[in-house]
Amino acid sequence: MSRRLGLLLAVATFVAASSPGAAQAPGSGAIPGSDGTLLPGGVEFAPLDATLEVVASGFGIPWAVEVLGEDEYLVSERFGSLVLVRDGDMIELEGLPASQIFPAPPLYLGGYNDVSLHPQFETNGLVYLAYVGEDYRMAVGRFDFSDRTVRDFEVVFQSNAFSIGSRIAWQDDDHFFVTQGMAGYPHPDPGAQDLGNHSGKIHRLHADGSVPSDNPVFDGTAGPTSIWSYGHRDTQGLLIDGDTLFSNEHGPLGGDELNVIERGGNYGWPLFSFGLNYDETPVGGMSEAEAAQTTVLPLKAWDRTFNMAPSGLVRMEASAFPAWDGAFLWGSLAQRRLIAYDPSTDRTAILLDDVGRIRDVTQLPSGALLILLDATDLETPNGQIVKVLPR
C-alpha cells in the first residue's frame, strides 16, 4: 500500500544567534544557553552550523530509522507499521505481524520498536524487527527484504515479558544484542533484577535467535540464557563500537545514563540510581559506594538538573561535523534537543535546540546526520525524517 505524502520542500536552517563563548570545564558551573538562561552542570550550548532538511513527513509515533542508502530508509512506527522511504515517497509494507499497544495516555507503549539490517544485508537481504506481539510479549522477527517487499517473516526470539522499548545492535554476522526496557512507572518494578523475567535486560542471541553457548551463566540458572546483562530500566540507545557495547538509559527523575555493557553485568535498577523516584524519594536503599561494589556504575550519569530522556545512539566517525567525531549523539525526548557527549573530555553539549522529540539519530554514508522526529500529538501524524547537513 502506497501512501505517497510527497517531499516537503521546506528547508529550515539552524544557526546560533551569537557565539556561546568559550566552553567551561565539565562541572565548573553553568554557561549561557540559547535563550540567555544558565545551563546547570557545565553543559555547553554548542549549536551546529547546519541546515535542516525535511525529507519525509507524515509519521504517527515513529520509533526507529534504518539507513538503506543515502536517500532510502526503513522507519518503524509504534502503532504497527513499517514504512519504506525512498526519495521522499513513503510505502507502508505488508506481510508483517500485528503488534500490541499498552495505552497509558499520554504514553502508548509497545508496538513496533527497532528495525535493523543484518550486517550482510547486501547479500542475504535480511531485516530484523523488535516489537511487542502476541500476549504483550516482546519478540524479534526477521524477513527477506532483498526485493524491497516483505517475504518469509519468521519470529526468531520470543521473550516472556513486555517491553517499553527495544533496540538492536550487531556484534558480528552471527550475534546480535536486543534491549528490553521496563520503566516501572510510577513505581520501580523489581523485575529487572529477576533473572527469570526478560524485562529490564539486554539479550544476546545468534542470528537465528538461539542462545549462544558463551552467554553468561547466572546463579540459579542451569546454563546460558539469552540474558547478557540485567538491572536495566529503559534502554533506548544501543551500539557496538569496535568490541565495546554501549547503551543509554532513561532514569526516573534524573539519572539518565551512558553505559558500557559488560558480560553478566548488573546495572542496578531498581536497587540504585543517580535519579529519584517520581515522588522524589531515593531509588533503592544503596549508597553510591555500596552500588559500586555490587553493580556496574554508568560511564556517565546526569542528575535531574539536566533530565534528557535519551533516545537513539550513534558515535560520530568521519562525519560531516568533524569537530564531534568520536562523540556520542542521541536525541533528548524531554528537552527536544540533539545532545552530544565526548568521553575524551567529559563534555556534554546541546547541538540542536527546540527541534522536536528526537526518537532516533544515525549517520548517513555521506557523513550527514539523519534524525527521526515524533509527531507533535497523537491526532496529527506529522512525524518527520530530517537531514542535518553542514552549511
Coordinates of N, CA and C in Angstrom, one line a residue, residues 109-266:
L109 N 2.6 2.4 24.8 CA 3.8 1.6 24.9 C 3.7 0.3 24.1
G110 N 4.8 -0.2 23.7 CA 4.8 -1.5 23.0 C 4.9 -1.2 21.5
G111 N 4.1 -2.0 20.7 CA 4.1 -1.8 19.3 C 5.4 -2.2 18.6
Y112 N 5.7 -1.6 17.4 CA 6.9 -1.8 16.7 C 8.0 -0.9 17.3
N113 N 9.2 -1.5 17.5 CA 10.3 -0.7 18.1 C 11.4 -0.7 17.0
D114 N 12.5 -1.3 17.3 CA 13.7 -1.1 16.4 C 13.6 -2.0 15.1
V115 N 14.2 -1.4 14.1 CA 14.4 -2.2 12.8 C 15.9 -2.1 12.5
S116 N 16.4 -3.2 12.1 CA 17.9 -3.3 11.9 C 18.2 -4.3 10.8
L117 N 19.2 -3.8 9.9 CA 19.7 -4.7 8.8 C 20.7 -5.6 9.4
H118 N 20.6 -6.9 8.9 CA 21.7 -7.8 9.1 C 23.0 -7.3 8.6
P119 N 24.2 -7.5 9.2 CA 25.4 -7.0 8.7 C 25.7 -7.4 7.2
Q120 N 25.2 -8.5 6.8 CA 25.4 -9.0 5.4 C 24.1 -8.8 4.6
F121 N 23.4 -7.7 4.9 CA 22.1 -7.4 4.2 C 22.3 -7.4 2.7
E122 N 23.4 -6.9 2.2 CA 23.6 -6.7 0.7 C 23.6 -8.1 0.0
T123 N 23.9 -9.1 0.8 CA 23.9 -10.5 0.2 C 22.8 -11.3 0.6
N124 N 22.3 -11.2 1.9 CA 21.2 -12.1 2.3 C 19.9 -11.4 2.4
G125 N 19.8 -10.0 2.4 CA 18.6 -9.3 2.3 C 17.8 -9.3 3.6
L126 N 18.4 -9.7 4.8 CA 17.6 -9.9 6.0 C 17.5 -8.6 6.8
V127 N 16.3 -8.4 7.3 CA 15.9 -7.3 8.1 C 15.3 -7.8 9.4
Y128 N 15.7 -7.3 10.6 CA 15.2 -7.7 11.9 C 14.3 -6.6 12.5
L129 N 13.3 -7.0 13.1 CA 12.3 -6.1 13.7 C 12.0 -6.6 15.2
A130 N 12.2 -5.6 16.1 CA 11.8 -5.9 17.5 C 10.5 -5.2 17.7
Y131 N 9.6 -6.0 18.4 CA 8.2 -5.5 18.5 C 7.5 -6.2 19.7
V132 N 6.4 -5.6 20.2 CA 5.6 -6.3 21.2 C 4.4 -7.0 20.4
G133 N 4.4 -8.3 20.5 CA 3.4 -9.0 19.8 C 2.4 -9.8 20.6
E134 N 2.3 -11.1 20.3 CA 1.3 -11.9 21.0 C 1.4 -11.9 22.5
D135 N 0.3 -11.8 23.2 CA 0.2 -11.8 24.6 C 1.1 -10.7 25.3
Y136 N 1.3 -9.6 24.5 CA 2.0 -8.4 25.0 C 3.5 -8.8 25.4
R137 N 4.1 -9.7 24.7 CA 5.4 -10.1 24.9 C 6.3 -9.6 23.8
M138 N 7.5 -9.1 24.2 CA 8.5 -8.6 23.2 C 9.0 -9.8 22.3
A139 N 9.1 -9.6 21.0 CA 9.6 -10.6 20.1 C 10.6 -9.9 19.1
V140 N 11.4 -10.7 18.5 CA 12.3 -10.3 17.4 C 12.0 -11.2 16.2
G141 N 11.6 -10.6 15.1 CA 11.4 -11.3 13.9 C 12.3 -10.9 12.8
R142 N 12.4 -11.7 11.7 CA 13.2 -11.3 10.6 C 12.5 -11.7 9.3
F143 N 12.9 -11.0 8.2 CA 12.3 -11.2 6.9 C 13.3 -10.9 5.8
D144 N 13.0 -11.5 4.7 CA 13.8 -11.2 3.5 C 13.3 -9.9 2.8
F145 N 14.1 -9.0 2.6 CA 13.7 -7.7 2.0 C 14.6 -7.4 0.8
S146 N 15.1 -8.4 0.2 CA 16.1 -8.2 -0.9 C 15.5 -7.6 -2.1
D147 N 14.2 -7.8 -2.4 CA 13.5 -7.2 -3.5 C 12.6 -6.0 -3.1
R148 N 12.8 -5.5 -1.8 CA 12.0 -4.4 -1.3 C 10.6 -4.7 -1.0
T149 N 10.3 -6.0 -0.9 CA 9.0 -6.4 -0.3 C 9.3 -7.4 0.8
V150 N 8.3 -7.6 1.7 CA 8.5 -8.4 2.9 C 8.2 -9.9 2.5
R151 N 9.2 -10.7 2.7 CA 9.0 -12.2 2.3 C 9.5 -13.0 3.5
D152 N 8.8 -14.1 3.8 CA 9.2 -15.1 4.7 C 9.4 -14.6 6.1
F153 N 8.5 -13.8 6.7 CA 8.7 -13.3 8.0 C 8.6 -14.5 9.0
E154 N 9.6 -14.5 10.0 CA 9.6 -15.5 11.0 C 10.0 -14.9 12.3
V155 N 9.5 -15.4 13.4 CA 9.9 -15.0 14.7 C 11.1 -15.8 15.1
V156 N 12.2 -15.1 15.5 CA 13.4 -15.8 15.9 C 13.6 -15.8 17.4
F157 N 13.0 -14.8 18.1 CA 13.1 -14.7 19.6 C 11.8 -14.3 20.2
Q158 N 11.3 -15.1 21.1 CA 10.0 -14.7 21.8 C 10.4 -14.6 23.3
S159 N 10.2 -13.4 23.8 CA 10.5 -13.2 25.2 C 9.3 -13.6 26.1
N160 N 9.5 -13.5 27.4 CA 8.4 -13.9 28.3 C 7.7 -12.7 28.9
A161 N 8.0 -11.5 28.4 CA 7.5 -10.3 29.1 C 7.4 -9.1 28.1
F162 N 6.7 -8.1 28.6 CA 6.5 -6.8 27.9 C 7.8 -6.1 27.7
S163 N 7.9 -5.1 26.8 CA 9.0 -4.2 26.6 C 8.5 -2.8 26.4
I164 N 9.0 -1.9 27.2 CA 8.6 -0.5 27.0 C 9.4 0.1 25.8
G165 N 10.5 -0.6 25.4 CA 11.3 -0.1 24.2 C 12.4 -1.1 24.0
S166 N 12.7 -1.3 22.7 CA 13.8 -2.2 22.4 C 14.7 -1.7 21.2
R167 N 16.0 -1.9 21.4 CA 17.0 -1.5 20.3 C 17.8 -2.8 20.0
I168 N 18.3 -2.8 18.8 CA 19.1 -3.9 18.3 C 20.5 -3.4 17.9
A169 N 21.5 -4.2 18.2 CA 22.9 -3.9 17.7 C 23.6 -5.2 17.4
W170 N 24.4 -5.2 16.3 CA 25.0 -6.4 15.8 C 26.5 -6.4 16.3
Q171 N 26.8 -7.6 16.9 CA 28.2 -7.8 17.3 C 29.1 -8.3 16.2
D172 N 28.5 -9.2 15.4 CA 29.1 -9.7 14.2 C 28.0 -10.3 13.3
D173 N 28.4 -11.1 12.3 CA 27.4 -11.6 11.4 C 26.4 -12.6 12.0
D174 N 26.8 -13.2 13.2 CA 26.0 -14.3 13.8 C 25.6 -13.9 15.2
H175 N 25.8 -12.7 15.7 CA 25.4 -12.4 17.1 C 24.8 -11.0 17.1
F176 N 23.6 -10.9 17.7 CA 23.1 -9.5 17.9 C 22.6 -9.4 19.4
F177 N 22.6 -8.1 19.8 CA 22.0 -7.7 21.1 C 20.7 -7.1 20.9
V178 N 19.8 -7.3 21.9 CA 18.5 -6.6 21.8 C 18.1 -6.2 23.3
T179 N 17.7 -4.9 23.4 CA 17.3 -4.5 24.8 C 15.8 -4.7 25.0
Q180 N 15.5 -4.8 26.3 CA 14.1 -5.0 26.7 C 13.8 -4.1 27.9
G181 N 13.2 -3.0 27.6 CA 13.1 -2.0 28.7 C 11.9 -2.2 29.6
M182 N 12.0 -1.7 30.8 CA 10.9 -1.7 31.8 C 11.1 -0.5 32.7
A183 N 10.2 0.5 32.6 CA 10.3 1.7 33.3 C 9.8 1.6 34.7
G184 N 8.8 0.8 34.9 CA 8.2 0.7 36.3 C 7.6 2.0 36.7
Y185 N 6.8 2.6 35.8 CA 6.2 3.9 36.1 C 4.8 3.6 36.8
P186 N 4.5 4.4 37.9 CA 5.3 5.4 38.6 C 6.2 4.8 39.6
H187 N 6.1 3.5 39.9 CA 6.9 2.9 41.0 C 7.9 1.9 40.4
P188 N 9.1 1.8 40.9 CA 10.0 0.8 40.4 C 9.5 -0.6 40.5
D189 N 9.7 -1.4 39.4 CA 9.3 -2.8 39.4 C 10.6 -3.6 39.6
P190 N 10.5 -4.6 40.5 CA 11.7 -5.4 40.8 C 12.1 -6.4 39.7
G191 N 11.4 -6.4 38.6 CA 11.6 -7.4 37.5 C 13.0 -7.3 36.9
A192 N 13.6 -6.2 36.9 CA 14.9 -6.0 36.2 C 16.0 -6.8 36.9
Q193 N 15.7 -7.2 38.2 CA 16.7 -8.0 39.0 C 16.3 -9.5 39.0
D194 N 15.2 -9.8 38.4 CA 14.7 -11.2 38.3 C 15.2 -11.8 37.0
L195 N 16.1 -12.8 37.2 CA 16.7 -13.4 36.0 C 15.8 -14.4 35.3
G196 N 14.6 -14.6 35.9 CA 13.5 -15.4 35.2 C 12.6 -14.5 34.4
N197 N 12.8 -13.2 34.5 CA 11.9 -12.2 33.8 C 12.8 -11.5 32.7
H198 N 12.3 -11.5 31.5 CA 13.1 -10.9 30.4 C 13.2 -9.4 30.4
S199 N 12.2 -8.7 31.1 CA 12.2 -7.3 31.1 C 13.4 -6.7 31.9
G200 N 13.9 -5.5 31.5 CA 15.0 -4.9 32.2 C 16.3 -5.6 31.9
K201 N 16.4 -6.2 30.7 CA 17.6 -6.9 30.3 C 18.1 -6.5 28.9
I202 N 19.4 -6.8 28.7 CA 19.9 -6.8 27.3 C 20.2 -8.3 27.0
H203 N 19.7 -8.8 25.9 CA 19.8 -10.1 25.4 C 20.9 -10.2 24.3
R204 N 21.5 -11.4 24.3 CA 22.5 -11.7 23.2 C 22.0 -13.0 22.6
L205 N 21.9 -13.0 21.2 CA 21.4 -14.1 20.5 C 22.2 -14.4 19.2
H206 N 22.1 -15.6 18.8 CA 22.6 -15.9 17.4 C 21.6 -15.3 16.4
A207 N 22.1 -15.2 15.2 CA 21.2 -14.6 14.1 C 19.9 -15.3 14.0
D208 N 19.9 -16.6 14.3 CA 18.7 -17.4 14.1 C 17.9 -17.4 15.4
G209 N 18.3 -16.6 16.4 CA 17.5 -16.5 17.6 C 17.9 -17.5 18.7
S210 N 18.8 -18.4 18.5 CA 19.2 -19.4 19.5 C 20.1 -18.7 20.5
V211 N 20.3 -19.3 21.6 CA 21.2 -18.8 22.7 C 22.6 -19.2 22.5
P212 N 23.5 -18.3 22.4 CA 25.0 -18.7 22.3 C 25.5 -19.4 23.5
S213 N 26.3 -20.4 23.3 CA 26.8 -21.2 24.4 C 27.8 -20.4 25.3
D214 N 28.3 -19.3 24.8 CA 29.2 -18.5 25.6 C 28.5 -17.3 26.3
N215 N 27.2 -17.3 26.3 CA 26.5 -16.3 27.2 C 26.7 -16.6 28.6
P216 N 26.6 -15.6 29.5 CA 26.8 -15.9 30.9 C 25.9 -16.9 31.6
V217 N 26.4 -17.6 32.6 CA 25.6 -18.4 33.4 C 25.4 -17.7 34.8
F218 N 24.2 -17.5 35.2 CA 24.0 -16.8 36.5 C 23.6 -17.8 37.5
D219 N 23.8 -17.3 38.8 CA 23.4 -18.2 39.9 C 21.9 -18.5 39.8
G220 N 21.6 -19.8 40.0 CA 20.2 -20.2 39.9 C 19.8 -20.7 38.5
T221 N 20.7 -20.5 37.5 CA 20.3 -21.0 36.2 C 21.2 -22.2 35.8
A222 N 20.6 -23.1 35.1 CA 21.3 -24.4 34.8 C 22.4 -24.2 33.7
G223 N 22.2 -23.2 32.9 CA 23.2 -22.9 31.8 C 22.9 -21.6 31.2
P224 N 23.6 -21.3 30.1 CA 23.4 -19.9 29.5 C 21.9 -19.7 29.1
T225 N 21.5 -18.4 29.2 CA 20.2 -18.0 28.7 C 20.5 -16.8 27.8
S226 N 19.4 -16.2 27.3 CA 19.5 -15.1 26.4 C 20.1 -13.9 27.1
I227 N 20.1 -13.8 28.4 CA 20.4 -12.6 29.1 C 21.9 -12.4 29.1
W228 N 22.3 -11.2 28.7 CA 23.7 -10.8 28.7 C 24.0 -9.9 29.9
S229 N 23.1 -9.0 30.2 CA 23.2 -8.1 31.3 C 21.8 -7.8 31.8
Y230 N 21.7 -7.3 33.1 CA 20.4 -7.1 33.7 C 20.4 -5.8 34.6
G231 N 19.3 -5.5 35.2 CA 19.2 -4.4 36.1 C 19.1 -3.1 35.3
H232 N 18.4 -3.2 34.1 CA 18.2 -2.0 33.2 C 16.8 -1.5 33.4
R233 N 16.7 -0.2 33.2 CA 15.4 0.5 33.4 C 14.7 0.6 32.0
D234 N 15.2 1.5 31.2 CA 14.6 1.7 29.9 C 15.7 2.1 28.9
T235 N 16.3 1.2 28.3 CA 17.4 1.4 27.4 C 16.9 1.7 26.0
Q236 N 17.1 2.9 25.5 CA 16.6 3.3 24.2 C 17.7 3.7 23.2
G237 N 18.9 3.4 23.5 CA 20.0 3.6 22.6 C 21.0 2.4 22.8
L238 N 21.5 1.9 21.7 CA 22.4 0.7 21.8 C 23.3 0.7 20.6
L239 N 24.6 0.6 20.8 CA 25.5 0.5 19.6 C 26.8 -0.3 20.0
I240 N 27.4 -0.9 19.0 CA 28.7 -1.5 19.1 C 29.7 -0.6 18.5
D241 N 30.8 -0.3 19.2 CA 31.9 0.5 18.7 C 33.2 -0.3 18.9
G242 N 33.7 -0.9 17.9 CA 34.8 -1.8 18.0 C 34.3 -3.1 18.7
D243 N 34.9 -3.4 19.8 CA 34.5 -4.6 20.6 C 33.7 -4.2 21.8
T244 N 33.2 -2.9 21.9 CA 32.6 -2.4 23.1 C 31.1 -2.1 22.8
L245 N 30.2 -2.6 23.7 CA 28.8 -2.4 23.6 C 28.5 -1.2 24.5
F246 N 27.8 -0.2 24.0 CA 27.4 1.0 24.7 C 25.8 1.0 24.7
S247 N 25.3 1.6 25.8 CA 23.8 1.9 25.8 C 23.6 3.2 26.5
N248 N 22.5 3.8 26.2 CA 22.0 4.9 27.0 C 20.7 4.5 27.6
E249 N 20.3 5.1 28.7 CA 19.2 4.6 29.5 C 18.5 5.8 30.2
H250 N 17.1 5.7 30.2 CA 16.3 6.7 30.9 C 16.4 6.4 32.4
G251 N 16.7 7.5 33.2 CA 16.5 7.4 34.6 C 15.0 7.8 34.9
P252 N 14.6 7.9 36.2 CA 13.3 8.4 36.5 C 13.3 9.9 36.5
L253 N 13.4 10.5 37.7 CA 13.6 12.0 37.8 C 15.1 12.2 37.8
G254 N 15.7 12.4 36.7 CA 17.2 12.5 36.6 C 17.7 11.1 36.5
G255 N 19.1 11.0 36.5 CA 19.7 9.7 36.5 C 19.8 9.1 35.1
D256 N 19.7 9.9 34.0 CA 19.9 9.3 32.7 C 21.4 8.9 32.6
E257 N 21.6 7.8 31.8 CA 22.9 7.1 31.9 C 23.5 6.9 30.5
L258 N 24.8 6.8 30.4 CA 25.5 6.2 29.3 C 26.3 5.1 29.9
N259 N 26.2 3.9 29.4 CA 26.8 2.7 30.0 C 27.7 2.0 29.0
V260 N 28.7 1.3 29.6 CA 29.5 0.3 28.9 C 29.0 -1.0 29.4
I261 N 28.5 -1.8 28.5 CA 27.8 -3.1 28.9 C 28.8 -4.2 28.9
E262 N 28.9 -4.8 30.1 CA 29.8 -5.9 30.4 C 29.0 -7.2 30.4
R263 N 29.7 -8.3 30.1 CA 29.1 -9.6 30.1 C 28.7 -10.0 31.5
G264 N 27.4 -10.3 31.7 CA 26.9 -10.7 33.0 C 26.7 -9.5 34.0
G265 N 26.8 -8.3 33.6 CA 26.8 -7.1 34.5 C 25.4 -6.9 35.0
N266 N 25.3 -6.4 36.3 CA 24.1 -5.9 36.9 C 24.2 -4.4 36.9

